[in-house]
Amino acid sequence: MKDHDIGDETRVVEAGRRKEWTGGIVNTPVWRASTILYDSVADLRAAAGRDTHHRLFYGRRGTPTQWSLADALTDLEPGAEGTFLYPSGVAAVAAALLSVLSPGDELLLVDSAYDPTRSMANGLLKRLGITTRFYDPLIGADIADLIGDRTKAIFLESPGSLTFEVQDVPAIVAAAKARGIATILDNTWATPLNFRAIGLGVDLSVLACTKYIVGHSDVMLGSVTAAPGRFAKLRETSFQLGQVASPDDCWLASRGLRTLAVRLKQHESSALKIARWLETRPEVDRVLHPAHPACPGHALFVRDFAGSTGLFSFVLNGGDEASRAALIDGLDHFGIGYSWGGFESLALPVDPQRYRTATTPDFAGPMVRLQIGLEDPDDLIADLARGLDHFAAAL
Ligand SMILES: *Cc1c(COP(=O)(O)O)cnc(C)c1O
């Protein structure tokens, strides 16, 4: 990185591109490797005794293709020490949790968390003797009251990726720091461009790179970026788990990263336009979008975020499973499928109340989550108008 301050648009273009890794090619090429050859036994022994950071050692420790992407993600989180990559976002969540928790410990997990994160806590962590307490996403500084002697980590996801409550991350971080507890934030929705997790005091910032970093719906990938003092344990845990992200996938992610800033601006403006339009429709009870005043935690969004992205939900005014399906099935330009963050729009029926245990969200009707892609937003609005007609006809 240069010594003067630069904008995010510049950073995503330049980050992680070192001449010794690119050989002068613009983007770091794919270095595929398992075996690395040494000149002699002495050379092999010397390599085994050295820190392998940014040194070829064995394929599982990575090659310049992975280091380049990891360094770029570290650059996007000013104040971070380093990043480790994983073959999926869920694998990144697992490594972050296992790097700070041990048998007998307690985890505080936000009730709005991504469901596979909940499953990990209720399954794997429980089996390892780590207990979990779920907390209200709007708890703020009152999290201090939940911290007990065994509490060792607080997991946040802000906003929640189904219901979009914005958390008071600085207040929760302050309560955690006062007790020496680690904080882990799933920052997939905002990305480091819209929320500087490490700068705001979070210890481990998790991304499902599968979403906006890759941006093209063709790669599974995860990352954890660590604050100073947390990276060594994260790296050791990840090595012991045998985690390695494929160089081909990292190359695609690096390629996606170069356009992240410009893609996010378009996702943001199209999603805001569509969210505003949905709010005017009688079939829609509520739009859950952090940039809208009706979204729980909206004031925190205004205070802490640089912008929004393309994912939000809306609650229908009445209706049931069948009328919601009629709406979604009636859309021509929205795919029906899991994941998000690609260039294409998606619509998904979601039922967050099925997962919650610490809070009970009360909605007037069924909920739909939209990922707004890079199509013409007016085409998407016309499509949603048709879908809402199908919904009304099925009531
Ligand atoms: C998709 C997602 C993940 C998991 O990422 P995968 O790459 O699908 O394993 C984690 N957190 C959030 C908020 C997600 O949307």
Short mmCIF file of C-alpha atoms and ligand atoms in Angstrom, two decimals:
data_model
loop_
_atom_site.label_atom_id
_atom_site.label_comp_id
_atom_site.label_asym_id
_atom_site.label_seq_id
_atom_site.Cartn_x
_atom_site.Cartn_y
_atom_site.Cartn_z
CA MET A 1 0.00 0.00 0.00
CA LYS A 2 1.10 3.55 -0.75
CA ASP A 3 1.76 5.88 2.17
CA HIS A 4 -0.99 8.36 1.28
CA ASP A 5 -4.65 7.72 1.95
CA ILE A 6 -6.59 6.25 -0.95
CA GLY A 7 -10.26 5.61 -1.69
CA ASP A 8 -11.89 2.19 -1.66
CA GLU A 9 -12.31 2.25 -5.45
CA THR A 10 -8.53 2.59 -5.79
CA ARG A 11 -7.81 0.04 -3.08
CA VAL A 12 -9.91 -2.77 -4.61
CA VAL A 13 -8.10 -2.24 -7.92
CA GLU A 14 -4.55 -2.20 -6.50
CA ALA A 15 -4.67 -4.36 -3.37
CA GLY A 16 -2.66 -7.60 -3.26
CA ARG A 17 -0.93 -7.15 -6.60
CA ARG A 18 2.80 -7.66 -5.97
CA LYS A 19 5.23 -7.89 -8.85
CA GLU A 20 6.94 -10.99 -7.41
CA TRP A 21 3.56 -12.74 -7.52
CA THR A 22 2.18 -11.38 -10.78
CA GLY A 23 5.43 -11.35 -12.77
CA GLY A 24 4.14 -8.14 -14.32
CA ILE A 25 0.77 -9.61 -15.35
CA VAL A 26 -2.05 -7.39 -14.08
CA ASN A 27 -3.90 -9.91 -11.90
CA THR A 28 -2.01 -12.57 -9.91
CA PRO A 29 -2.23 -15.73 -12.04
CA VAL A 30 -3.21 -19.20 -10.79
CA TRP A 31 -0.31 -20.86 -9.00
CA ARG A 32 -1.50 -24.45 -8.50
CA ALA A 33 0.61 -26.62 -6.22
CA SER A 34 0.76 -29.51 -3.84
CA THR A 35 4.49 -30.41 -3.79
CA ILE A 36 7.10 -27.66 -3.63
CA LEU A 37 10.57 -28.88 -4.64
CA TYR A 38 13.68 -28.05 -2.59
CA ASP A 39 17.28 -27.91 -3.81
CA SER A 40 18.69 -30.13 -1.06
CA VAL A 41 17.87 -31.78 2.25
CA ALA A 42 19.45 -28.80 3.97
CA ASP A 43 17.16 -26.48 2.02
CA LEU A 44 14.10 -28.61 2.94
CA ARG A 45 15.07 -28.60 6.63
CA ALA A 46 15.63 -24.85 6.61
CA ALA A 47 12.21 -24.28 5.05
CA ALA A 48 10.55 -26.40 7.73
CA GLY A 49 12.08 -24.22 10.45
CA ARG A 50 10.95 -20.91 8.96
CA ASP A 51 7.64 -19.07 9.18
CA THR A 52 5.77 -20.04 6.01
CA HIS A 53 3.95 -16.69 5.71
CA HIS A 54 4.30 -15.63 2.04
CA ARG A 55 6.79 -18.48 1.41
CA LEU A 56 6.12 -21.52 -0.74
CA PHE A 57 6.33 -24.57 1.54
CA TYR A 58 3.60 -27.11 0.70
CA GLY A 59 0.38 -26.54 -1.25
CA ARG A 60 -1.80 -26.52 1.84
CA ARG A 61 0.03 -23.41 3.07
CA GLY A 62 -1.00 -21.61 -0.11
CA THR A 63 0.66 -19.97 -3.09
CA PRO A 64 0.82 -16.35 -4.27
CA THR A 65 -2.71 -16.72 -5.69
CA GLN A 66 -4.18 -17.17 -2.21
CA TRP A 67 -1.77 -14.74 -0.51
CA SER A 68 -2.65 -12.03 -2.99
CA LEU A 69 -6.38 -12.28 -2.28
CA ALA A 70 -5.84 -12.59 1.48
CA ASP A 71 -3.63 -9.49 1.51
CA ALA A 72 -6.16 -7.55 -0.55
CA LEU A 73 -8.92 -8.37 1.95
CA THR A 74 -6.62 -7.34 4.82
CA ASP A 75 -5.98 -4.01 3.07
CA LEU A 76 -9.74 -3.40 2.94
CA GLU A 77 -9.94 -3.56 6.76
CA PRO A 78 -7.56 -0.84 8.01
CA GLY A 79 -5.95 -1.90 11.28
CA ALA A 80 -6.21 -5.65 10.55
CA GLU A 81 -3.22 -7.98 10.94
CA GLY A 82 -4.08 -10.64 8.38
CA THR A 83 -6.67 -12.76 6.56
CA PHE A 84 -7.10 -16.50 6.17
CA LEU A 85 -9.18 -18.02 3.36
CA TYR A 86 -11.58 -21.01 3.45
CA PRO A 87 -13.44 -23.15 0.93
CA SER A 88 -16.81 -21.64 2.03
CA GLY A 89 -18.28 -18.97 4.27
CA VAL A 90 -19.48 -21.61 6.72
CA ALA A 91 -15.93 -23.03 6.96
CA ALA A 92 -14.75 -19.48 7.78
CA VAL A 93 -17.37 -19.19 10.56
CA ALA A 94 -16.18 -22.53 11.98
CA ALA A 95 -12.51 -21.54 11.99
CA ALA A 96 -13.25 -18.16 13.61
CA LEU A 97 -15.29 -19.80 16.39
CA LEU A 98 -12.80 -22.63 17.00
CA SER A 99 -9.89 -20.18 17.16
CA VAL A 100 -11.36 -18.49 20.26
CA LEU A 101 -13.47 -21.19 22.00
CA SER A 102 -12.55 -24.28 24.04
CA PRO A 103 -14.54 -26.96 25.89
CA GLY A 104 -16.38 -25.46 28.87
CA ASP A 105 -16.70 -22.02 27.27
CA GLU A 106 -19.92 -20.18 26.45
CA LEU A 107 -20.74 -18.37 23.22
CA LEU A 108 -23.25 -15.51 22.90
CA LEU A 109 -24.81 -15.76 19.44
CA VAL A 110 -27.13 -13.19 17.89
CA ASP A 111 -30.66 -14.57 17.36
CA SER A 112 -30.75 -13.19 13.78
CA ALA A 113 -27.66 -15.16 12.71
CA TYR A 114 -27.46 -17.10 9.45
CA ASP A 115 -29.09 -20.46 10.10
CA PRO A 116 -26.02 -22.68 9.39
CA THR A 117 -24.14 -20.61 12.03
CA ARG A 118 -26.90 -21.47 14.52
CA SER A 119 -26.69 -25.14 13.50
CA MET A 120 -22.95 -25.13 14.11
CA ALA A 121 -23.47 -23.77 17.62
CA ASN A 122 -26.29 -26.24 18.38
CA GLY A 123 -24.41 -29.17 16.82
CA LEU A 124 -20.62 -29.16 16.56
CA LEU A 125 -19.93 -26.66 19.35
CA LYS A 126 -22.35 -28.35 21.73
CA ARG A 127 -20.67 -31.70 21.04
CA LEU A 128 -17.31 -30.11 21.92
CA GLY A 129 -18.70 -28.94 25.27
CA ILE A 130 -19.21 -25.31 24.24
CA THR A 131 -22.62 -23.92 25.21
CA THR A 132 -24.47 -21.14 23.36
CA ARG A 133 -26.88 -18.47 24.54
CA PHE A 134 -28.83 -16.58 21.88
CA TYR A 135 -29.38 -12.84 22.32
CA ASP A 136 -31.67 -10.16 20.89
CA PRO A 137 -29.97 -8.37 17.94
CA LEU A 138 -31.13 -5.04 19.43
CA ILE A 139 -29.55 -5.72 22.84
CA GLY A 140 -26.76 -3.10 22.48
CA ALA A 141 -24.77 -2.31 25.65
CA ASP A 142 -27.07 -4.56 27.73
CA ILE A 143 -25.08 -7.50 26.36
CA ALA A 144 -22.88 -6.86 29.42
CA ASP A 145 -25.62 -8.43 31.59
CA LEU A 146 -25.35 -11.72 29.67
CA ILE A 147 -21.59 -12.07 30.01
CA GLY A 148 -20.73 -14.72 32.58
CA ASP A 149 -17.48 -16.26 33.81
CA ARG A 150 -17.54 -18.88 31.06
CA THR A 151 -18.40 -16.47 28.23
CA LYS A 152 -15.46 -16.33 25.82
CA ALA A 153 -16.92 -15.01 22.56
CA ILE A 154 -19.75 -12.91 21.14
CA PHE A 155 -20.85 -13.58 17.57
CA LEU A 156 -22.59 -10.76 15.67
CA GLU A 157 -24.22 -10.50 12.27
CA SER A 158 -25.23 -6.97 11.33
CA PRO A 159 -27.62 -6.59 9.70
CA GLY A 160 -29.16 -10.06 10.06
CA SER A 161 -29.36 -11.48 6.55
CA LEU A 162 -33.10 -12.37 6.72
CA THR A 163 -34.59 -9.73 9.03
CA PHE A 164 -31.99 -6.92 8.73
CA GLU A 165 -31.84 -5.69 12.34
CA VAL A 166 -28.74 -3.48 12.66
CA GLN A 167 -26.66 -4.18 15.78
CA ASP A 168 -24.86 -1.67 17.98
CA VAL A 169 -21.46 -3.14 17.17
CA PRO A 170 -19.34 -0.50 19.00
CA ALA A 171 -21.39 -0.93 22.22
CA ILE A 172 -21.12 -4.73 22.09
CA VAL A 173 -17.39 -4.53 21.29
CA ALA A 174 -16.87 -2.19 24.26
CA ALA A 175 -18.68 -4.60 26.61
CA ALA A 176 -16.62 -7.52 25.26
CA LYS A 177 -13.30 -5.69 25.56
CA ALA A 178 -14.09 -4.74 29.17
CA ARG A 179 -14.24 -8.48 29.96
CA GLY A 180 -11.46 -9.70 27.62
CA ILE A 181 -13.96 -11.53 25.36
CA ALA A 182 -13.49 -12.06 21.62
CA THR A 183 -15.95 -10.59 19.11
CA ILE A 184 -16.66 -12.19 15.72
CA LEU A 185 -18.78 -10.35 13.14
CA ASP A 186 -20.33 -11.84 10.02
CA ASN A 187 -19.80 -8.82 7.73
CA THR A 188 -21.02 -10.49 4.52
CA TRP A 189 -23.92 -8.09 3.85
CA ALA A 190 -22.02 -4.81 4.17
CA THR A 191 -18.56 -5.98 3.05
CA PRO A 192 -15.54 -4.02 4.38
CA LEU A 193 -16.39 -1.23 1.93
CA ASN A 194 -19.57 -0.35 3.84
CA PHE A 195 -18.60 -1.43 7.36
CA ARG A 196 -15.06 -1.23 8.77
CA ALA A 197 -15.37 -4.06 11.26
CA ILE A 198 -11.76 -4.17 12.45
CA GLY A 199 -11.57 -0.37 12.67
CA LEU A 200 -14.64 -0.43 14.94
CA GLY A 201 -12.92 -2.87 17.29
CA VAL A 202 -14.18 -6.27 16.09
CA ASP A 203 -11.59 -9.05 16.58
CA LEU A 204 -12.52 -11.35 13.69
CA SER A 205 -14.44 -10.19 10.60
CA VAL A 206 -15.98 -13.05 8.61
CA LEU A 207 -17.01 -12.82 4.96
CA ALA A 208 -18.85 -15.33 2.81
CA CYS A 209 -16.76 -14.26 -0.22
CA THR A 210 -19.17 -16.49 -2.17
CA LYS A 211 -21.47 -13.44 -2.16
CA TYR A 212 -20.22 -9.95 -3.12
CA ILE A 213 -16.45 -10.51 -3.25
CA VAL A 214 -16.77 -13.21 -5.92
CA GLY A 215 -19.85 -11.46 -7.29
CA HIS A 216 -20.57 -13.88 -10.13
CA SER A 217 -22.38 -16.82 -8.45
CA ASP A 218 -19.76 -19.36 -9.52
CA VAL A 219 -17.43 -19.87 -6.53
CA MET A 220 -17.74 -20.94 -2.89
CA LEU A 221 -15.22 -19.10 -0.70
CA GLY A 222 -14.89 -17.62 2.80
CA SER A 223 -12.47 -15.40 4.70
CA VAL A 224 -11.67 -14.29 8.22
CA THR A 225 -9.77 -11.04 8.73
CA ALA A 226 -8.20 -10.67 12.16
CA ALA A 227 -7.30 -7.76 14.41
CA PRO A 228 -3.76 -7.61 15.79
CA GLY A 229 -3.26 -10.33 18.37
CA ARG A 230 -5.94 -12.61 16.92
CA PHE A 231 -4.34 -13.67 13.64
CA ALA A 232 -1.73 -16.13 14.92
CA LYS A 233 -4.32 -18.31 16.69
CA LEU A 234 -6.67 -18.10 13.72
CA ARG A 235 -3.92 -19.23 11.36
CA GLU A 236 -2.78 -22.04 13.66
CA THR A 237 -6.39 -23.27 14.06
CA SER A 238 -6.97 -23.11 10.31
CA PHE A 239 -3.76 -25.05 9.57
CA GLN A 240 -4.71 -27.69 12.13
CA LEU A 241 -8.16 -28.01 10.55
CA GLY A 242 -6.43 -28.49 7.19
CA GLN A 243 -8.25 -25.59 5.58
CA VAL A 244 -7.10 -24.41 2.18
CA ALA A 245 -9.00 -22.47 -0.49
CA SER A 246 -8.43 -23.57 -4.09
CA PRO A 247 -6.10 -21.28 -6.11
CA ASP A 248 -8.55 -21.34 -9.03
CA ASP A 249 -11.35 -20.11 -6.78
CA CYS A 250 -9.10 -17.45 -5.25
CA TRP A 251 -8.14 -16.25 -8.71
CA LEU A 252 -11.82 -15.86 -9.63
CA ALA A 253 -12.43 -14.05 -6.34
CA SER A 254 -9.51 -11.66 -7.00
CA ARG A 255 -10.97 -10.95 -10.40
CA GLY A 256 -14.39 -10.28 -8.83
CA LEU A 257 -12.85 -8.06 -6.19
CA ARG A 258 -11.55 -5.56 -8.78
CA THR A 259 -15.11 -4.50 -9.62
CA LEU A 260 -16.54 -4.74 -6.09
CA ALA A 261 -16.82 -0.99 -5.47
CA VAL A 262 -18.61 -0.22 -8.73
CA ARG A 263 -20.90 -3.27 -8.45
CA LEU A 264 -21.92 -2.41 -4.90
CA LYS A 265 -22.90 1.13 -5.90
CA GLN A 266 -25.24 -0.24 -8.56
CA HIS A 267 -26.66 -2.93 -6.22
CA GLU A 268 -27.25 -0.20 -3.63
CA SER A 269 -29.01 2.29 -5.89
CA SER A 270 -31.18 -0.32 -7.63
CA ALA A 271 -32.17 -1.96 -4.32
CA LEU A 272 -33.09 1.42 -2.80
CA LYS A 273 -35.23 2.29 -5.81
CA ILE A 274 -37.04 -1.05 -5.66
CA ALA A 275 -37.45 -0.93 -1.86
CA ARG A 276 -39.03 2.55 -2.12
CA TRP A 277 -41.40 1.32 -4.81
CA LEU A 278 -42.40 -1.75 -2.78
CA GLU A 279 -43.26 0.51 0.17
CA THR A 280 -45.94 2.22 -1.90
CA ARG A 281 -47.68 -1.06 -2.72
CA PRO A 282 -50.80 -2.09 -0.75
CA GLU A 283 -49.82 -5.79 -0.96
CA VAL A 284 -46.66 -5.01 1.06
CA ASP A 285 -46.89 -4.55 4.83
CA ARG A 286 -43.25 -3.66 5.56
CA VAL A 287 -39.93 -3.38 3.80
CA LEU A 288 -36.95 -4.49 5.92
CA HIS A 289 -33.98 -2.55 4.56
CA PRO A 290 -31.38 -0.99 6.91
CA ALA A 291 -31.44 2.32 4.99
CA HIS A 292 -35.18 2.70 5.72
CA PRO A 293 -36.26 4.40 8.97
CA ALA A 294 -38.72 1.56 9.78
CA CYS A 295 -35.90 -1.01 9.93
CA PRO A 296 -34.90 -1.91 13.50
CA GLY A 297 -31.53 -0.30 14.23
CA HIS A 298 -31.78 2.18 11.32
CA ALA A 299 -30.12 4.97 13.39
CA LEU A 300 -27.11 2.68 13.93
CA PHE A 301 -26.97 2.03 10.20
CA VAL A 302 -26.80 5.79 9.57
CA ARG A 303 -24.10 6.20 12.23
CA ASP A 304 -21.82 3.27 11.38
CA PHE A 305 -22.24 2.25 7.71
CA ALA A 306 -20.90 3.92 4.57
CA GLY A 307 -23.77 2.54 2.47
CA SER A 308 -26.09 -0.36 1.80
CA THR A 309 -26.00 -3.27 -0.65
CA GLY A 310 -28.52 -5.23 -2.72
CA LEU A 311 -30.16 -7.61 -0.24
CA PHE A 312 -33.36 -6.85 1.71
CA SER A 313 -36.70 -8.41 2.62
CA PHE A 314 -40.33 -7.43 2.53
CA VAL A 315 -43.33 -8.70 4.49
CA LEU A 316 -46.56 -9.31 2.63
CA ASN A 317 -49.86 -7.90 3.80
CA GLY A 318 -51.59 -11.17 4.66
CA GLY A 319 -51.43 -14.15 2.38
CA ASP A 320 -50.01 -17.58 2.92
CA GLU A 321 -47.44 -20.02 1.57
CA ALA A 322 -49.43 -20.52 -1.66
CA SER A 323 -49.98 -16.83 -2.47
CA ARG A 324 -46.32 -16.08 -1.72
CA ALA A 325 -45.30 -18.92 -4.06
CA ALA A 326 -47.61 -17.45 -6.73
CA LEU A 327 -45.75 -14.13 -6.40
CA ILE A 328 -42.28 -15.66 -6.68
CA ASP A 329 -43.22 -18.16 -9.40
CA GLY A 330 -44.74 -15.26 -11.38
CA LEU A 331 -41.40 -13.40 -11.66
CA ASP A 332 -39.50 -13.60 -14.96
CA HIS A 333 -36.28 -11.77 -14.07
CA PHE A 334 -35.67 -13.10 -10.54
CA GLY A 335 -34.12 -16.54 -10.09
CA ILE A 336 -35.35 -18.75 -7.26
CA GLY A 337 -32.39 -20.02 -5.30
CA TYR A 338 -30.09 -19.76 -2.29
CA SER A 339 -27.12 -17.46 -1.93
CA TRP A 340 -26.87 -13.87 -3.17
CA GLY A 341 -24.29 -11.22 -4.10
CA GLY A 342 -24.02 -12.19 -7.77
CA PHE A 343 -24.85 -10.03 -10.78
CA GLU A 344 -28.32 -11.60 -11.11
CA SER A 345 -31.47 -10.97 -9.11
CA LEU A 346 -32.99 -13.61 -6.83
CA ALA A 347 -36.21 -13.99 -4.85
CA LEU A 348 -36.47 -16.38 -1.91
CA PRO A 349 -39.31 -17.28 0.46
CA VAL A 350 -37.94 -16.90 4.01
CA ASP A 351 -39.45 -17.82 7.38
CA PRO A 352 -37.14 -16.39 10.07
CA GLN A 353 -39.62 -17.02 12.88
CA ARG A 354 -38.91 -20.76 12.45
CA TYR A 355 -35.35 -20.34 13.70
CA ARG A 356 -35.63 -17.73 16.43
CA THR A 357 -35.38 -18.71 20.10
CA ALA A 358 -34.46 -15.51 22.00
CA THR A 359 -36.92 -13.21 20.20
CA THR A 360 -40.18 -13.70 18.28
CA PRO A 361 -40.48 -11.42 15.29
CA ASP A 362 -44.12 -10.65 14.56
CA PHE A 363 -44.97 -10.30 10.89
CA ALA A 364 -48.34 -9.62 9.25
CA GLY A 365 -47.75 -12.16 6.49
CA PRO A 366 -45.14 -14.26 4.78
CA MET A 367 -41.76 -12.78 3.89
CA VAL A 368 -39.76 -12.61 0.67
CA ARG A 369 -36.05 -11.82 0.47
CA LEU A 370 -34.74 -10.12 -2.65
CA GLN A 371 -31.22 -9.93 -3.97
CA ILE A 372 -31.20 -7.07 -6.44
CA GLY A 373 -28.75 -7.73 -9.25
CA LEU A 374 -27.34 -5.54 -12.00
CA GLU A 375 -30.33 -5.66 -14.36
CA ASP A 376 -32.25 -2.46 -15.21
CA PRO A 377 -34.16 -1.70 -11.98
CA ASP A 378 -37.22 -0.62 -13.98
CA ASP A 379 -37.42 -4.11 -15.50
CA LEU A 380 -37.28 -5.56 -12.01
CA ILE A 381 -40.02 -3.21 -10.77
CA ALA A 382 -42.26 -4.18 -13.69
CA ASP A 383 -41.55 -7.82 -12.87
CA LEU A 384 -42.43 -7.37 -9.19
CA ALA A 385 -45.65 -5.58 -10.20
CA ARG A 386 -46.61 -8.67 -12.21
CA GLY A 387 -45.64 -10.91 -9.28
CA LEU A 388 -47.78 -8.88 -6.86
CA ASP A 389 -50.72 -9.24 -9.25
CA HIS A 390 -50.27 -13.02 -9.09
CA PHE A 391 -50.12 -12.74 -5.29
CA ALA A 392 -53.33 -10.70 -5.14
CA ALA A 393 -55.08 -13.13 -7.47
CA ALA A 394 -54.10 -16.07 -5.23
CA LEU A 395 -55.39 -14.47 -2.00
C1 LIG B 1 -24.04 -17.35 2.58
C2 LIG B 1 -23.72 -16.87 3.93
C3 LIG B 1 -22.76 -17.50 4.73
C4 LIG B 1 -22.10 -18.79 4.32
O1 LIG B 1 -21.37 -18.72 3.14
P1 LIG B 1 -21.17 -20.00 2.20
O2 LIG B 1 -20.06 -19.57 1.32
O3 LIG B 1 -22.48 -20.21 1.51
O4 LIG B 1 -20.80 -21.16 3.07
C5 LIG B 1 -22.47 -16.96 5.95
N1 LIG B 1 -23.09 -15.85 6.40
C6 LIG B 1 -24.02 -15.22 5.67
C7 LIG B 1 -24.66 -14.00 6.22
C8 LIG B 1 -24.38 -15.71 4.42
O5 LIG B 1 -25.33 -15.10 3.71
#
